[in-house]
Short mmCIF file of C-alpha atoms and ligand atoms in Angstrom, two decimals:
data_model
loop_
_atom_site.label_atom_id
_atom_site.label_comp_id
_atom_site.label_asym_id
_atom_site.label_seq_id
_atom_site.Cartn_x
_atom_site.Cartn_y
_atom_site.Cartn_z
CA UNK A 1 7.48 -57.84 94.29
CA UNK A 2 6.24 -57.34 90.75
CA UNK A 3 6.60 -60.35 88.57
CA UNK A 4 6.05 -61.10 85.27
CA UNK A 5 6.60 -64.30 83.54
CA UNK A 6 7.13 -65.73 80.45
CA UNK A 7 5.04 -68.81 79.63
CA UNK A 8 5.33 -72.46 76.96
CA UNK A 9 5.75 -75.63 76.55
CA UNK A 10 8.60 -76.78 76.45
CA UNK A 11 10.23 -73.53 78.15
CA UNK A 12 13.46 -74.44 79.58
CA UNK A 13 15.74 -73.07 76.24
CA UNK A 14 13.88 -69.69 76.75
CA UNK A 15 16.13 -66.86 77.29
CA UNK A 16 13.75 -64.07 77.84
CA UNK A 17 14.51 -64.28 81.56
CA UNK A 18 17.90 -63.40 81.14
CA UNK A 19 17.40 -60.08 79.11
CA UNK A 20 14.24 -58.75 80.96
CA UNK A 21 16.10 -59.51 84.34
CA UNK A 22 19.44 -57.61 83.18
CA UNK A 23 17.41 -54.76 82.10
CA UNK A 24 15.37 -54.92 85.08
CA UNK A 25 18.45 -54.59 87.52
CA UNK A 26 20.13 -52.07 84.91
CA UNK A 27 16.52 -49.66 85.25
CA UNK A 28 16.94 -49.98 88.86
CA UNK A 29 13.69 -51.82 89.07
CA UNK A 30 14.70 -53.48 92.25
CA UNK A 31 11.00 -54.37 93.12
CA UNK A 32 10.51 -56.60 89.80
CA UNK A 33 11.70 -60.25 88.96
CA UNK A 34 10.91 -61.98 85.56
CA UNK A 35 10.59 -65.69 85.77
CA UNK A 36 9.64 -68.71 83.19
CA UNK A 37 7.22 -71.50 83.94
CA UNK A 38 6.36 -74.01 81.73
CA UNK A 39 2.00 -74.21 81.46
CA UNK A 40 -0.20 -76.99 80.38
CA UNK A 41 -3.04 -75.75 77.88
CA UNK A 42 -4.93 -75.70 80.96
CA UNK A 43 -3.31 -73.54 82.66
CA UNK A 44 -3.66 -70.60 80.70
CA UNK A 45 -7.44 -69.28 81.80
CA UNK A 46 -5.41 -69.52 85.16
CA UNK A 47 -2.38 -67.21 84.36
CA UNK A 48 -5.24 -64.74 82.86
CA UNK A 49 -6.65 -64.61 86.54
CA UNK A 50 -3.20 -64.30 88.33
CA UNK A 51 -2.57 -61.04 86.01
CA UNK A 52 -6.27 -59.73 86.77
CA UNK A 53 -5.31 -60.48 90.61
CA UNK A 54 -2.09 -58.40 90.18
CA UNK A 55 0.11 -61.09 91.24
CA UNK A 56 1.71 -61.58 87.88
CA UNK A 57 2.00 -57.43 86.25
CA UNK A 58 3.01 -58.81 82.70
CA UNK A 59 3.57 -62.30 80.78
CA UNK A 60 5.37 -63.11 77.80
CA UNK A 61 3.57 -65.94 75.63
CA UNK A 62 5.52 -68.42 73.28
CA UNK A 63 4.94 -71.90 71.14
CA UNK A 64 2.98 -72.99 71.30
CA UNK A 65 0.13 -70.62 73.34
CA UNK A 66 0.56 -67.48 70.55
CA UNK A 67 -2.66 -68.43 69.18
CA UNK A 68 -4.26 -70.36 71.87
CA UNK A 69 -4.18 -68.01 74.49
CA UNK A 70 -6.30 -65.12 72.35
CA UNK A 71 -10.36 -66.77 73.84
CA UNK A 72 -8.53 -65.77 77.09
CA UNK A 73 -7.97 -62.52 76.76
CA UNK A 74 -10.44 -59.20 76.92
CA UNK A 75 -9.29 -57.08 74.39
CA UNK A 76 -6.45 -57.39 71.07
CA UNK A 77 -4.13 -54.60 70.21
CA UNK A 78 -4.61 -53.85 66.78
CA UNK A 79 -1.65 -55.96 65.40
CA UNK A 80 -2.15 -58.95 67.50
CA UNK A 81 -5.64 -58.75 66.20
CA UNK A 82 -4.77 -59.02 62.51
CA UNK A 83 -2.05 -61.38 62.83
CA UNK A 84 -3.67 -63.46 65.54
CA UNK A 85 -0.95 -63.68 67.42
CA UNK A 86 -0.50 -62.73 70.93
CA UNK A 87 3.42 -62.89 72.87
CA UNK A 88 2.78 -59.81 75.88
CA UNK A 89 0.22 -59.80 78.36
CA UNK A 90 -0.89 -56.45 80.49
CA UNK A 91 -3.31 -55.12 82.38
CA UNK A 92 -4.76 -51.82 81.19
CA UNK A 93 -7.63 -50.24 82.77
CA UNK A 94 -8.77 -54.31 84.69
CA UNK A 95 -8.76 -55.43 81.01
CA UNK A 96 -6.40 -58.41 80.48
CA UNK A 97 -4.70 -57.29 76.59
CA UNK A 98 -3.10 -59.09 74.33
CA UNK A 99 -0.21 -57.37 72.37
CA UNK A 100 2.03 -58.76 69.45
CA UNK A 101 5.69 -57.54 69.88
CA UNK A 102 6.95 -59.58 67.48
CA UNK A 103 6.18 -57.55 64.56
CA UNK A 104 7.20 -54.60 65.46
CA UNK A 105 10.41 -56.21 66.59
CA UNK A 106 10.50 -57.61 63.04
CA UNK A 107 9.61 -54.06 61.61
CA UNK A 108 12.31 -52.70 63.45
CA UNK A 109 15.18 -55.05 62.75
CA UNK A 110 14.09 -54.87 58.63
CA UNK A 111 14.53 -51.59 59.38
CA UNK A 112 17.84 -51.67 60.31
CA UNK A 113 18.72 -54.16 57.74
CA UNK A 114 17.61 -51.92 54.93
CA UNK A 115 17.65 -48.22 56.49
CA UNK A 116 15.43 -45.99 53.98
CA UNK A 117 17.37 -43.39 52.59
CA UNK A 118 14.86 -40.95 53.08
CA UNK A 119 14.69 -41.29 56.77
CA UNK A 120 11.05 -42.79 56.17
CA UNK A 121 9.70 -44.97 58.81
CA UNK A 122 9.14 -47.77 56.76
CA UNK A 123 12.05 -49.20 54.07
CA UNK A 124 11.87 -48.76 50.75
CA UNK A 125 14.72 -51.07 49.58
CA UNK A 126 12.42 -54.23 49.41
CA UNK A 127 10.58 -52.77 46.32
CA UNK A 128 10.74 -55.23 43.69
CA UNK A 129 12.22 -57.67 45.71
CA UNK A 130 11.15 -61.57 45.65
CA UNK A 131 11.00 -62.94 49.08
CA UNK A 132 10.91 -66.50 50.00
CA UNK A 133 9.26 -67.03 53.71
CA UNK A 134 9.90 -70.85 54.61
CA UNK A 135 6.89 -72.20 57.25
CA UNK A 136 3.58 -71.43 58.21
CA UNK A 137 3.69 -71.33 61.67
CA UNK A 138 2.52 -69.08 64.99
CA UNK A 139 5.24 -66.43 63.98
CA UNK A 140 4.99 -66.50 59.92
CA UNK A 141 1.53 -63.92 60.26
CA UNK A 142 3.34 -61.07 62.32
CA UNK A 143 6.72 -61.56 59.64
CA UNK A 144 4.21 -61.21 56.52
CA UNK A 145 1.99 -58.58 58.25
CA UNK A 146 5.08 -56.52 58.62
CA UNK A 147 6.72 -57.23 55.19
CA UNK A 148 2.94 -56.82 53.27
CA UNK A 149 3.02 -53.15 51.93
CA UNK A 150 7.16 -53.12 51.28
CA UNK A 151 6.46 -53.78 47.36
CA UNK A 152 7.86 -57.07 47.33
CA UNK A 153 6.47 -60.31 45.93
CA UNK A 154 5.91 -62.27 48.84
CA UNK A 155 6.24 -66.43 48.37
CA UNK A 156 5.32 -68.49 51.36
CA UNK A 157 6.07 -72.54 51.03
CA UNK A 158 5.36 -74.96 54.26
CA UNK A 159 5.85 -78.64 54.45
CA UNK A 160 1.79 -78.33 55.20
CA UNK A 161 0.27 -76.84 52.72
CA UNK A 162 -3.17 -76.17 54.06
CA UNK A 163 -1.29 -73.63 56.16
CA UNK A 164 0.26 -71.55 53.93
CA UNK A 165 -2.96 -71.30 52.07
CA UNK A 166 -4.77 -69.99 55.27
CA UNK A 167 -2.25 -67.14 55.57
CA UNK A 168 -3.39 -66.23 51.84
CA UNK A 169 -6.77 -66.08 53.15
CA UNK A 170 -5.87 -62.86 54.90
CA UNK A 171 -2.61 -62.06 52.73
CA UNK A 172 -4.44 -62.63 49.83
CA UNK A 173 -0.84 -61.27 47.94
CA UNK A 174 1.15 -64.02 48.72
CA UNK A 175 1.67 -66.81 46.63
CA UNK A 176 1.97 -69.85 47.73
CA UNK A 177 4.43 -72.49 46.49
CA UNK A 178 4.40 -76.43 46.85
CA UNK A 179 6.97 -77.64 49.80
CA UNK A 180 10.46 -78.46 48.14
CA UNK A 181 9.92 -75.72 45.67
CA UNK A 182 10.87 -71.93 45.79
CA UNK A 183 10.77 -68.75 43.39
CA UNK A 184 12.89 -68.76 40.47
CA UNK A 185 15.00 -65.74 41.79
CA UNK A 186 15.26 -65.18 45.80
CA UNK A 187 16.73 -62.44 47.42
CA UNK A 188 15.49 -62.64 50.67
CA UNK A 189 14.86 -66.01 52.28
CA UNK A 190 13.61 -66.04 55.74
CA UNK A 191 13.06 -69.09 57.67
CA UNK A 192 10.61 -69.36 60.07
CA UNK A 193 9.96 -72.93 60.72
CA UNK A 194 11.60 -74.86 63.44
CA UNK A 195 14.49 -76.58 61.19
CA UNK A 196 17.30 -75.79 62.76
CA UNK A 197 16.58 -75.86 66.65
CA UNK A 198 17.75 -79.07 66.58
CA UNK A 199 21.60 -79.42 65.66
CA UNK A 200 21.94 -80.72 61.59
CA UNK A 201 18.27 -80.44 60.54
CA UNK A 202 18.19 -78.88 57.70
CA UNK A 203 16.24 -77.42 55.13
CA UNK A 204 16.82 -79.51 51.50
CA UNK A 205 16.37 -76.54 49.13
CA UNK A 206 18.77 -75.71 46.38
CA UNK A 207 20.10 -72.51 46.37
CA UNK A 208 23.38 -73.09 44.77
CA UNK A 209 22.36 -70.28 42.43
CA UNK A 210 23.04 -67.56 44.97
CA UNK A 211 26.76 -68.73 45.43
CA UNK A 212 28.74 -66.07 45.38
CA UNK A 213 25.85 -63.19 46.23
CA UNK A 214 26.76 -60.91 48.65
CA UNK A 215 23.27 -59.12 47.66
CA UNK A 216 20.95 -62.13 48.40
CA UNK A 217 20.11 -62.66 52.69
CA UNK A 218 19.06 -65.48 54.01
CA UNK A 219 17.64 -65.19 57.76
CA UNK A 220 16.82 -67.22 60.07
CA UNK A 221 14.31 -66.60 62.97
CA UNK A 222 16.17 -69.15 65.21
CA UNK A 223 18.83 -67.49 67.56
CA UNK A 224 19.96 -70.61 69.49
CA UNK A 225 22.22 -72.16 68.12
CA UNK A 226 23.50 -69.23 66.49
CA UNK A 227 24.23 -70.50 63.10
CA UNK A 228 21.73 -72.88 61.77
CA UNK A 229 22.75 -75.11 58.82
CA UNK A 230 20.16 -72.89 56.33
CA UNK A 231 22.73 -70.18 57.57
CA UNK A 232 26.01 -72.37 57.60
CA UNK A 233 25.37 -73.12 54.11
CA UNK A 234 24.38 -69.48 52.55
CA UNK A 235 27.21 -68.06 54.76
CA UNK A 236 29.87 -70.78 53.05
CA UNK A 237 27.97 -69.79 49.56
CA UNK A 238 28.70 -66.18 49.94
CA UNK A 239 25.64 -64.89 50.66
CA UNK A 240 24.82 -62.50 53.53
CA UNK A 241 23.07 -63.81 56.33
CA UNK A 242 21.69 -62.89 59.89
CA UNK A 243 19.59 -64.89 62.56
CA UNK A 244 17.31 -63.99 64.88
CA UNK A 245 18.73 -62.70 67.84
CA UNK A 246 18.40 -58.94 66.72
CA UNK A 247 14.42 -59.80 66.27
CA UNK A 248 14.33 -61.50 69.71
CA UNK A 249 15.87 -57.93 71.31
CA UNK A 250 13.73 -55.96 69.99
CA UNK A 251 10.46 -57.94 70.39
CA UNK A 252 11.79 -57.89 74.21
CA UNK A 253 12.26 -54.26 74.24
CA UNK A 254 8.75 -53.51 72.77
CA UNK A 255 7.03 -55.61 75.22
CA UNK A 256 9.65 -53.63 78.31
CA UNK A 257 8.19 -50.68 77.39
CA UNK A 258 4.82 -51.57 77.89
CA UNK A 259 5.09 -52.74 80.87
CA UNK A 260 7.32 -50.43 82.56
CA UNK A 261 7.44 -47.48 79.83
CA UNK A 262 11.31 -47.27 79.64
CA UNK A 263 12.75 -48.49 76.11
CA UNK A 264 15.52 -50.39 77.27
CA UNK A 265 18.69 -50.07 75.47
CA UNK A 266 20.60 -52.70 73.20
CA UNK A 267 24.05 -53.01 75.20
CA UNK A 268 27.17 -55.34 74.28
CA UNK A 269 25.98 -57.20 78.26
CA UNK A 270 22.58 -57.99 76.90
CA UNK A 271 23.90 -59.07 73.41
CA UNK A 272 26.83 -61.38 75.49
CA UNK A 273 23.96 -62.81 77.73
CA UNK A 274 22.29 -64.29 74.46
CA UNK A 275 26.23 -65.37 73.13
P1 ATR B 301 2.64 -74.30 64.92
O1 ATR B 301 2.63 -74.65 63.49
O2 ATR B 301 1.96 -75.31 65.79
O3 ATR B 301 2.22 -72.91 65.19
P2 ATR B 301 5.32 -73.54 65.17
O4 ATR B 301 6.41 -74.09 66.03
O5 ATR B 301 4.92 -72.13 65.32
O6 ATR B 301 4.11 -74.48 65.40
O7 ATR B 301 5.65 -73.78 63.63
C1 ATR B 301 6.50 -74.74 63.22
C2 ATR B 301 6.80 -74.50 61.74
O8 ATR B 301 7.94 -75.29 61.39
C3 ATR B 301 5.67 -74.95 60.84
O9 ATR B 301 5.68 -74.16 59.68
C4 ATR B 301 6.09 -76.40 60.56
O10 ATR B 301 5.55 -76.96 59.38
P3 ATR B 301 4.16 -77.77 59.43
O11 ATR B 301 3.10 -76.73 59.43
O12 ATR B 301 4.17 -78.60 58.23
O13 ATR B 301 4.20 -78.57 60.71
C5 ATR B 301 7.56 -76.23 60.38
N1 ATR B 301 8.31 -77.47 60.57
C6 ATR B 301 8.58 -78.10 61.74
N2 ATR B 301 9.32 -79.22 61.53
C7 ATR B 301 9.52 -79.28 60.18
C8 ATR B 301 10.22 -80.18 59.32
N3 ATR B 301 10.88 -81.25 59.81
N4 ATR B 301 10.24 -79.91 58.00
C9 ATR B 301 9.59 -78.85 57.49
N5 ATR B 301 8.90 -77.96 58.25
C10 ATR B 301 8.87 -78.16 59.57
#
């Protein structure tokens, strides 16, 4: 059997089992099974070795490992490099790599958001735009790294500080604002903390001004539960919004295709899986 795994603590609301299995069956890859288990710290130097001893062929990595795993590993692909942030594991050539499909899977779903009328690969419709990128955490790099050269102002705000001003360090464009506070005009607001995962949590920033917007977005990176109460209240203001479960496909496709080089198609099952 070839297995591959996805790995974090806690891991039980993970949902990457689901889709990679579906696919799995659907690519009549009878011979592979995708399973989660939940790792201490650890753990992790040990889940390197299983992959160099072929029993595991590829890992997904999530919260809180994205960052911690990386001493582990042999070799970065470029973006997991710069964003130091690592979510696929896979063997290439007996070197354990570390890949980061989460911005591409960003990339790709801005991408669809804003499709470039050109037919360039990249969207212009973000120039000029001011976007507002709640949280500092493991995933914030790889959404910045892939928004960085779109010609928008960037603003980054988390309830730490100190960690928004690391991610200038290396984003040296951003500018980061005080916790409570945002930019004067928004028309992109992207959360990426953890708010929300937890029913009623919210996040207690005014954006009454955007009532009535169609033209502003505010997304969400969570995609369980569905609608988070940052989305609850821009969707009952008017405002267009989206969460994150187009993100979470495509991450999942990218890191598919490394593994078994088939880019696995977005049906109505897999989308009714995540429902
Ligand atoms: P980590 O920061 O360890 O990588 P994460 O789950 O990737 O963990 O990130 C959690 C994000 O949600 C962080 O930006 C965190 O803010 P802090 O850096 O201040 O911890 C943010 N977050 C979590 N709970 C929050 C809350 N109640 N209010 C505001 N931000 C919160």
């Amino acid at each position: 059997m070839k297995k591959y795994l996805v790995i974090g603590n806690p891991i039980e609301h993970s949902l990457s089992p689901l889709i990679h299995n579906y696919w799995m069956k659907k690519y009549r890859l009878f011979d592979s099974i995708y399973e989660k288990r939940k790792v201490e710290e650890k753990g992790l130097k040990n889940i390197i070795e299983e992959i160099r001893d072929e029993e595991i062929v590829g890992v997904n990595v999530t919260v809180p490992f994205k960052k911690l795993i990386i001493p582990f590993l042999d070799e970065l692909h470029i973006t997991a490099k710069e964003t130091e942030s690592v979510n696929t594991l896979f063997k290439v050539k007996n070197k354990i790599v570390g890949y980061n499909t989460d911005e591409p899977g960003f990339a790709s779903t801005l991408q669809e958001l804003f499709p470039d009328p050109k037919g360039n690969m990249m969207p212009t419709l973000l120039e000029g735009k001011n976007i507002f990128v709640l949280g500092a955490g493991g995933v914030t790099s790889s959404i910045i790294y892939a928004l960085e050269h779109q010609g928008a102002r960037i603003f980054v705000s988390n309830r730490t500080k100190k960690k928004a001003e690391e991610l200038k360090k290396k984003y040296t464009k951003i500018e980061v604002l005080d916790w409570g506070k945002r930019p004067s005009v928004c028309d992109i607001v992207i959360n990426t903390t953890s708010v929300g995962l937890t029913k009623d949590e919210k996040i207690s920033i005014d954006f009454s001004d955007c009532s009535g917007n169609k033209n502003k977005l505010f997304y969400d990176l969570i995609y369980n539960p569905k609608e988070t109460k940052f989305l609850k209240e821009a969707r009952l203001r008017g405002n267009n919004t989206m969460n994150g479960q187009r993100m979470f496909l495509n991450q999942a496709i990218y890191a598919f295709n490394l593994w078994t080089n088939i880019t696995p198609e977005i049906d109505d099952e897999v989308i009714k899986l995540l429902d």
